[in-house]
PDB file of C-alpha atoms in Angstrom:
ATOM      1  CA  MET A   1      67.739 -59.759 245.483  1.00 44.00           C
ATOM      2  CA  LEU A   2      69.951 -57.425 243.412  1.00 48.00           C
ATOM      3  CA  HIS A   3      72.918 -57.871 245.681  1.00 55.00           C
ATOM      4  CA  LYS A   4      72.861 -61.450 246.085  1.00 63.00           C
ATOM      5  CA  SER A   5      72.852 -61.968 242.498  1.00 68.00           C
ATOM      6  CA  PHE A   6      76.041 -59.154 242.204  1.00 66.00           C
ATOM      7  CA  ASN A   7      77.854 -61.069 245.190  1.00 67.00           C
ATOM      8  CA  ARG A   8      77.496 -64.317 243.714  1.00 70.00           C
ATOM      9  CA  ASN A   9      78.058 -62.358 240.064  1.00 72.00           C
ATOM     10  CA  LEU A  10      82.166 -60.968 241.959  1.00 67.00           C
ATOM     11  CA  HIS A  11      82.713 -64.038 243.911  1.00 70.00           C
ATOM     12  CA  ARG A  12      82.347 -65.685 240.682  1.00 75.00           C
ATOM     13  CA  LEU A  13      85.034 -63.468 238.892  1.00 72.00           C
ATOM     14  CA  ILE A  14      87.323 -63.334 241.450  1.00 74.00           C
ATOM     15  CA  LYS A  15      87.510 -66.937 241.654  1.00 77.00           C
ATOM     16  CA  LYS A  16      87.849 -67.513 238.252  1.00 82.00           C
ATOM     17  CA  ILE A  17      91.207 -65.380 238.427  1.00 83.00           C
ATOM     18  CA  GLU A  18      92.224 -66.016 241.666  1.00 86.00           C
ATOM     19  CA  TRP A  19      95.695 -67.320 242.579  1.00 88.00           C
ATOM     20  CA  PRO A  20      97.426 -69.305 245.303  1.00 91.00           C
ATOM     21  CA  MET A  21      99.635 -66.536 247.461  1.00 94.00           C
ATOM     22  CA  TYR A  22     101.037 -66.458 250.907  1.00 94.00           C
ATOM     23  CA  LEU A  23      99.599 -63.372 253.696  1.00 95.00           C
ATOM     24  CA  ILE A  24     102.102 -62.537 256.089  1.00 94.00           C
ATOM     25  CA  ASN A  25     100.796 -60.546 258.784  1.00 94.00           C
ATOM     26  CA  VAL A  26     103.348 -58.417 261.124  1.00 93.00           C
ATOM     27  CA  ASP A  27     102.504 -57.777 264.996  1.00 93.00           C
ATOM     28  CA  TRP A  28     104.356 -54.714 265.220  1.00 92.00           C
ATOM     29  CA  GLU A  29     103.583 -55.032 268.895  1.00 93.00           C
ATOM     30  CA  LYS A  30     105.831 -58.169 269.601  1.00 93.00           C
ATOM     31  CA  ARG A  31     109.315 -58.048 268.506  1.00 92.00           C
ATOM     32  CA  CYS A  32     111.324 -60.779 267.660  1.00 92.00           C
ATOM     33  CA  SER A  33     114.585 -62.226 269.484  1.00 93.00           C
ATOM     34  CA  CYS A  34     116.725 -60.862 266.555  1.00 92.00           C
ATOM     35  CA  LEU A  35     115.735 -57.185 266.152  1.00 92.00           C
ATOM     36  CA  ASN A  36     118.359 -54.964 266.979  1.00 90.00           C
ATOM     37  CA  SER A  37     117.581 -52.051 268.759  1.00 86.00           C
ATOM     38  CA  GLU A  38     120.074 -49.584 267.630  1.00 89.00           C
ATOM     39  CA  SER A  39     119.526 -49.899 263.632  1.00 87.00           C
ATOM     40  CA  ASN A  40     115.434 -51.070 264.478  1.00 85.00           C
ATOM     41  CA  SER A  41     115.804 -53.849 262.304  1.00 87.00           C
ATOM     42  CA  GLY A  42     115.717 -57.843 262.154  1.00 90.00           C
ATOM     43  CA  ASP A  43     118.517 -60.810 261.296  1.00 90.00           C
ATOM     44  CA  VAL A  44     117.744 -61.392 257.265  1.00 85.00           C
ATOM     45  CA  SER A  45     118.301 -64.898 257.610  1.00 84.00           C
ATOM     46  CA  CYS A  46     115.752 -65.275 261.145  1.00 88.00           C
ATOM     47  CA  PRO A  47     113.586 -68.014 260.665  1.00 82.00           C
ATOM     48  CA  HIS A  48     111.450 -67.121 262.897  1.00 86.00           C
ATOM     49  CA  CYS A  49     110.601 -63.614 261.457  1.00 90.00           C
ATOM     50  CA  LEU A  50     112.072 -63.788 258.051  1.00 90.00           C
ATOM     51  CA  GLY A  51     114.070 -60.751 259.121  1.00 89.00           C
ATOM     52  CA  ILE A  52     111.483 -58.040 259.485  1.00 91.00           C
ATOM     53  CA  GLY A  53     112.248 -58.136 263.608  1.00 92.00           C
ATOM     54  CA  TYR A  54     108.748 -59.021 264.597  1.00 93.00           C
ATOM     55  CA  LYS A  55     106.103 -61.444 265.190  1.00 92.00           C
ATOM     56  CA  ILE A  56     104.488 -62.951 262.046  1.00 92.00           C
ATOM     57  CA  SER A  57     101.870 -65.092 261.059  1.00 91.00           C
ATOM     58  CA  ILE A  58     101.588 -66.944 257.706  1.00 91.00           C
ATOM     59  CA  ARG A  59      98.453 -67.435 256.126  1.00 91.00           C
ATOM     60  CA  LYS A  60      97.891 -68.954 252.697  1.00 91.00           C
ATOM     61  CA  VAL A  61      95.334 -67.623 250.496  1.00 92.00           C
ATOM     62  CA  LEU A  62      93.503 -67.303 247.579  1.00 90.00           C
ATOM     63  CA  ALA A  63      94.005 -63.413 245.786  1.00 91.00           C
ATOM     64  CA  VAL A  64      94.006 -61.814 242.809  1.00 89.00           C
ATOM     65  CA  LYS A  65      97.224 -59.718 241.354  1.00 89.00           C
ATOM     66  CA  GLN A  66      96.772 -56.569 238.891  1.00 86.00           C
ATOM     67  CA  PRO A  67      99.453 -54.928 238.174  1.00 80.00           C
ATOM     68  CA  TYR A  68      98.794 -50.924 238.355  1.00 73.00           C
ATOM     69  CA  LYS A  69     101.379 -48.248 237.422  1.00 67.00           C
ATOM     70  CA  ALA A  70     104.774 -48.118 237.689  1.00 64.00           C
ATOM     71  CA  GLY A  71     106.532 -44.808 238.686  1.00 64.00           C
ATOM     72  CA  LYS A  72     110.007 -44.213 240.138  1.00 61.00           C
ATOM     73  CA  SER A  73     111.371 -44.291 243.831  1.00 55.00           C
ATOM     74  CA  SER A  74     113.821 -41.626 245.289  1.00 55.00           C
ATOM     75  CA  GLY A  75     117.323 -42.466 246.022  1.00 53.00           C
ATOM     76  CA  GLY A  76     119.624 -45.142 245.304  1.00 52.00           C
ATOM     77  CA  ASP A  77     120.939 -46.309 242.101  1.00 49.00           C
ATOM     78  CA  PRO A  78     119.142 -44.861 239.504  1.00 50.00           C
ATOM     79  CA  SER A  79     118.780 -48.341 237.482  1.00 49.00           C
ATOM     80  CA  SER A  80     116.697 -49.658 240.664  1.00 51.00           C
ATOM     81  CA  ARG A  81     114.451 -46.510 241.371  1.00 51.00           C
ATOM     82  CA  LYS A  82     111.572 -48.645 239.450  1.00 63.00           C
ATOM     83  CA  LEU A  83     108.337 -48.649 241.594  1.00 68.00           C
ATOM     84  CA  VAL A  84     105.882 -50.985 240.546  1.00 76.00           C
ATOM     85  CA  VAL A  85     102.586 -50.916 242.400  1.00 87.00           C
ATOM     86  CA  SER A  86     100.178 -53.529 242.195  1.00 91.00           C
ATOM     87  CA  ARG A  87      96.750 -53.940 243.545  1.00 91.00           C
ATOM     88  CA  TYR A  88      96.053 -57.693 244.898  1.00 93.00           C
ATOM     89  CA  TYR A  89      91.493 -58.452 245.655  1.00 89.00           C
ATOM     90  CA  MET A  90      91.270 -61.490 248.473  1.00 90.00           C
ATOM     91  CA  ASP A  91      88.366 -62.404 249.700  1.00 87.00           C
ATOM     92  CA  ALA A  92      87.192 -61.055 252.946  1.00 87.00           C
ATOM     93  CA  LYS A  93      87.108 -64.666 254.390  1.00 87.00           C
ATOM     94  CA  TYR A  94      90.876 -64.994 255.172  1.00 89.00           C
ATOM     95  CA  GLY A  95      90.650 -61.331 257.370  1.00 89.00           C
ATOM     96  CA  LYS A  96      92.033 -58.212 257.025  1.00 91.00           C
ATOM     97  CA  PRO A  97      95.746 -56.941 255.619  1.00 95.00           C
ATOM     98  CA  ALA A  98      97.412 -54.268 257.287  1.00 95.00           C
ATOM     99  CA  THR A  99      99.746 -52.025 256.080  1.00 95.00           C
ATOM    100  CA  GLY A 100     103.073 -53.206 256.288  1.00 95.00           C
ATOM    101  CA  ASP A 101     102.140 -57.262 255.773  1.00 96.00           C
ATOM    102  CA  LEU A 102     103.455 -58.862 253.353  1.00 96.00           C
ATOM    103  CA  ILE A 103     101.976 -60.581 250.069  1.00 96.00           C
ATOM    104  CA  ILE A 104     104.215 -63.472 248.648  1.00 94.00           C
ATOM    105  CA  HIS A 105     103.409 -64.957 245.230  1.00 90.00           C
ATOM    106  CA  GLU A 106     105.956 -67.262 243.676  1.00 86.00           C
ATOM    107  CA  LYS A 107     109.013 -65.322 243.821  1.00 87.00           C
ATOM    108  CA  GLU A 108     107.578 -61.967 243.926  1.00 91.00           C
ATOM    109  CA  ILE A 109     107.611 -60.105 247.556  1.00 94.00           C
ATOM    110  CA  ASP A 110     104.829 -56.639 247.861  1.00 95.00           C
ATOM    111  CA  VAL A 111     104.703 -55.030 251.070  1.00 95.00           C
ATOM    112  CA  ILE A 112     101.117 -53.825 251.616  1.00 96.00           C
ATOM    113  CA  LYS A 113     100.989 -49.812 251.790  1.00 95.00           C
ATOM    114  CA  PHE A 114      97.133 -49.415 251.950  1.00 93.00           C
ATOM    115  CA  SER A 115      93.943 -51.882 252.110  1.00 94.00           C
ATOM    116  CA  ARG A 116      90.364 -51.162 251.974  1.00 92.00           C
ATOM    117  CA  LEU A 117      87.270 -53.307 252.528  1.00 90.00           C
ATOM    118  CA  TRP A 118      84.687 -53.308 250.151  1.00 84.00           C
ATOM    119  CA  ARG A 119      80.785 -54.135 250.931  1.00 76.00           C
ATOM    120  CA  THR A 120      77.857 -54.462 249.032  1.00 66.00           C
ATOM    121  CA  ASP A 121      74.767 -52.632 249.715  1.00 63.00           C
ATOM    122  CA  SER A 122      73.757 -55.369 251.573  1.00 65.00           C
ATOM    123  CA  SER A 123      76.423 -54.552 253.794  1.00 67.00           C
ATOM    124  CA  ASP A 124      77.967 -57.626 253.801  1.00 67.00           C
ATOM    125  CA  ARG A 125      82.106 -58.140 253.542  1.00 66.00           C
ATOM    126  CA  GLN A 126      82.995 -59.113 250.465  1.00 78.00           C
ATOM    127  CA  TYR A 127      86.564 -59.026 249.571  1.00 85.00           C
ATOM    128  CA  TYR A 128      89.396 -56.840 249.955  1.00 90.00           C
ATOM    129  CA  GLU A 129      91.386 -54.307 247.579  1.00 90.00           C
ATOM    130  CA  MET A 130      95.545 -53.839 248.595  1.00 93.00           C
ATOM    131  CA  GLN A 131      97.958 -51.720 246.890  1.00 93.00           C
ATOM    132  CA  ALA A 132     100.982 -53.209 247.523  1.00 94.00           C
ATOM    133  CA  VAL A 133     104.420 -52.005 246.453  1.00 92.00           C
ATOM    134  CA  SER A 134     107.734 -55.125 245.242  1.00 89.00           C
ATOM    135  CA  LYS A 135     110.224 -55.332 248.318  1.00 88.00           C
ATOM    136  CA  LYS A 136     113.820 -54.013 247.055  1.00 82.00           C
ATOM    137  CA  TYR A 137     116.227 -55.413 249.575  1.00 81.00           C
ATOM    138  CA  ASN A 138     117.088 -58.941 251.241  1.00 82.00           C
ATOM    139  CA  ASN A 139     114.287 -60.958 248.596  1.00 88.00           C
ATOM    140  CA  ASP A 140     116.733 -63.864 248.305  1.00 89.00           C
ATOM    141  CA  THR A 141     117.181 -64.668 251.616  1.00 88.00           C
ATOM    142  CA  LEU A 142     113.452 -63.936 252.481  1.00 89.00           C
ATOM    143  CA  LEU A 143     112.011 -66.251 249.979  1.00 90.00           C
ATOM    144  CA  LYS A 144     114.567 -68.758 251.322  1.00 87.00           C
ATOM    145  CA  ASN A 145     113.828 -68.815 255.130  1.00 87.00           C
ATOM    146  CA  PHE A 146     110.219 -68.947 254.048  1.00 90.00           C
ATOM    147  CA  TYR A 147     110.335 -71.525 251.953  1.00 86.00           C
ATOM    148  CA  LYS A 148     112.084 -73.362 254.486  1.00 84.00           C
ATOM    149  CA  ILE A 149     109.368 -72.609 256.884  1.00 84.00           C
ATOM    150  CA  ILE A 150     106.506 -73.652 254.612  1.00 83.00           C
ATOM    151  CA  ASN A 151     108.571 -76.940 253.582  1.00 71.00           C
ATOM    152  CA  LYS A 152     109.015 -76.368 250.251  1.00 52.00           C
ATOM    153  CA  LYS A 153     112.116 -76.078 248.244  1.00 43.00           C
ATOM    154  CA  TRP A 154     111.753 -72.316 246.485  1.00 42.00           C
ATOM    155  CA  ARG A 155     113.761 -72.963 243.247  1.00 45.00           C
ATOM    156  CA  ALA A 156     111.296 -76.169 242.265  1.00 43.00           C
ATOM    157  CA  THR A 157     108.425 -74.593 243.156  1.00 43.00           C
ATOM    158  CA  TRP A 158     108.964 -71.464 241.113  1.00 43.00           C
ATOM    159  CA  ARG A 159     109.752 -73.416 238.488  1.00 43.00           C
ATOM    160  CA  VAL A 160     106.714 -75.709 238.357  1.00 42.00           C
ATOM    161  CA  LYS A 161     104.348 -72.484 239.182  1.00 41.00           C
ATOM    162  CA  LYS A 162     105.904 -70.716 236.531  1.00 39.00           C
ATOM    163  CA  SER A 163     104.906 -72.589 233.667  1.00 36.00           C
ATOM    164  CA  LEU A 164     101.391 -73.388 234.713  1.00 35.00           C
ATOM    165  CA  HIS A 165     101.339 -69.731 235.592  1.00 34.00           C
ATOM    166  CA  ILE A 166     102.376 -68.900 231.651  1.00 30.00           C
ATOM    167  CA  SER A 167     100.064 -71.931 230.635  1.00 27.00           C
ATOM    168  CA  LYS A 168      96.759 -70.483 232.699  1.00 30.00           C
ATOM    169  CA  TYR A 169      97.171 -67.021 231.432  1.00 29.00           C
ATOM    170  CA  PHE A 170      98.813 -66.892 227.709  1.00 24.00           C
TER     171      PHE A 170
END
């Protein structure tokens, strides 16, 4: 009986603080027609793959984001070397996130670097914990294409969600 109570309480906690996000799964086996074979990169304005160069699928999920730590990345301009690692928690019902998948939350884009499935003592799948880093390049173009795909105007959506976000947590 303890595990059923634990599972129920765990889901209640996640439900209280989860937020709508988009999980973009990348199928690294299927190339997009925009993929440049010399540079092995996609066209940043491609509406089919969002510039990733490989087939994608987009799912709306409910998840919790927890900023984890900030460090420094190597290379580039020293002022842009800040590396933010975030942890996400998502119900297992949405399926397995993989390394290289993207998470879009409002106007933030994170790249998943690691995911782990957490189970209880009853071996029921409960939720995934993901560690992700912020995507650094071509974010504006990716967001514009992304919100065109899901039929939203990204600037207006950001303003509305930002106000909801502030009122919910502050």
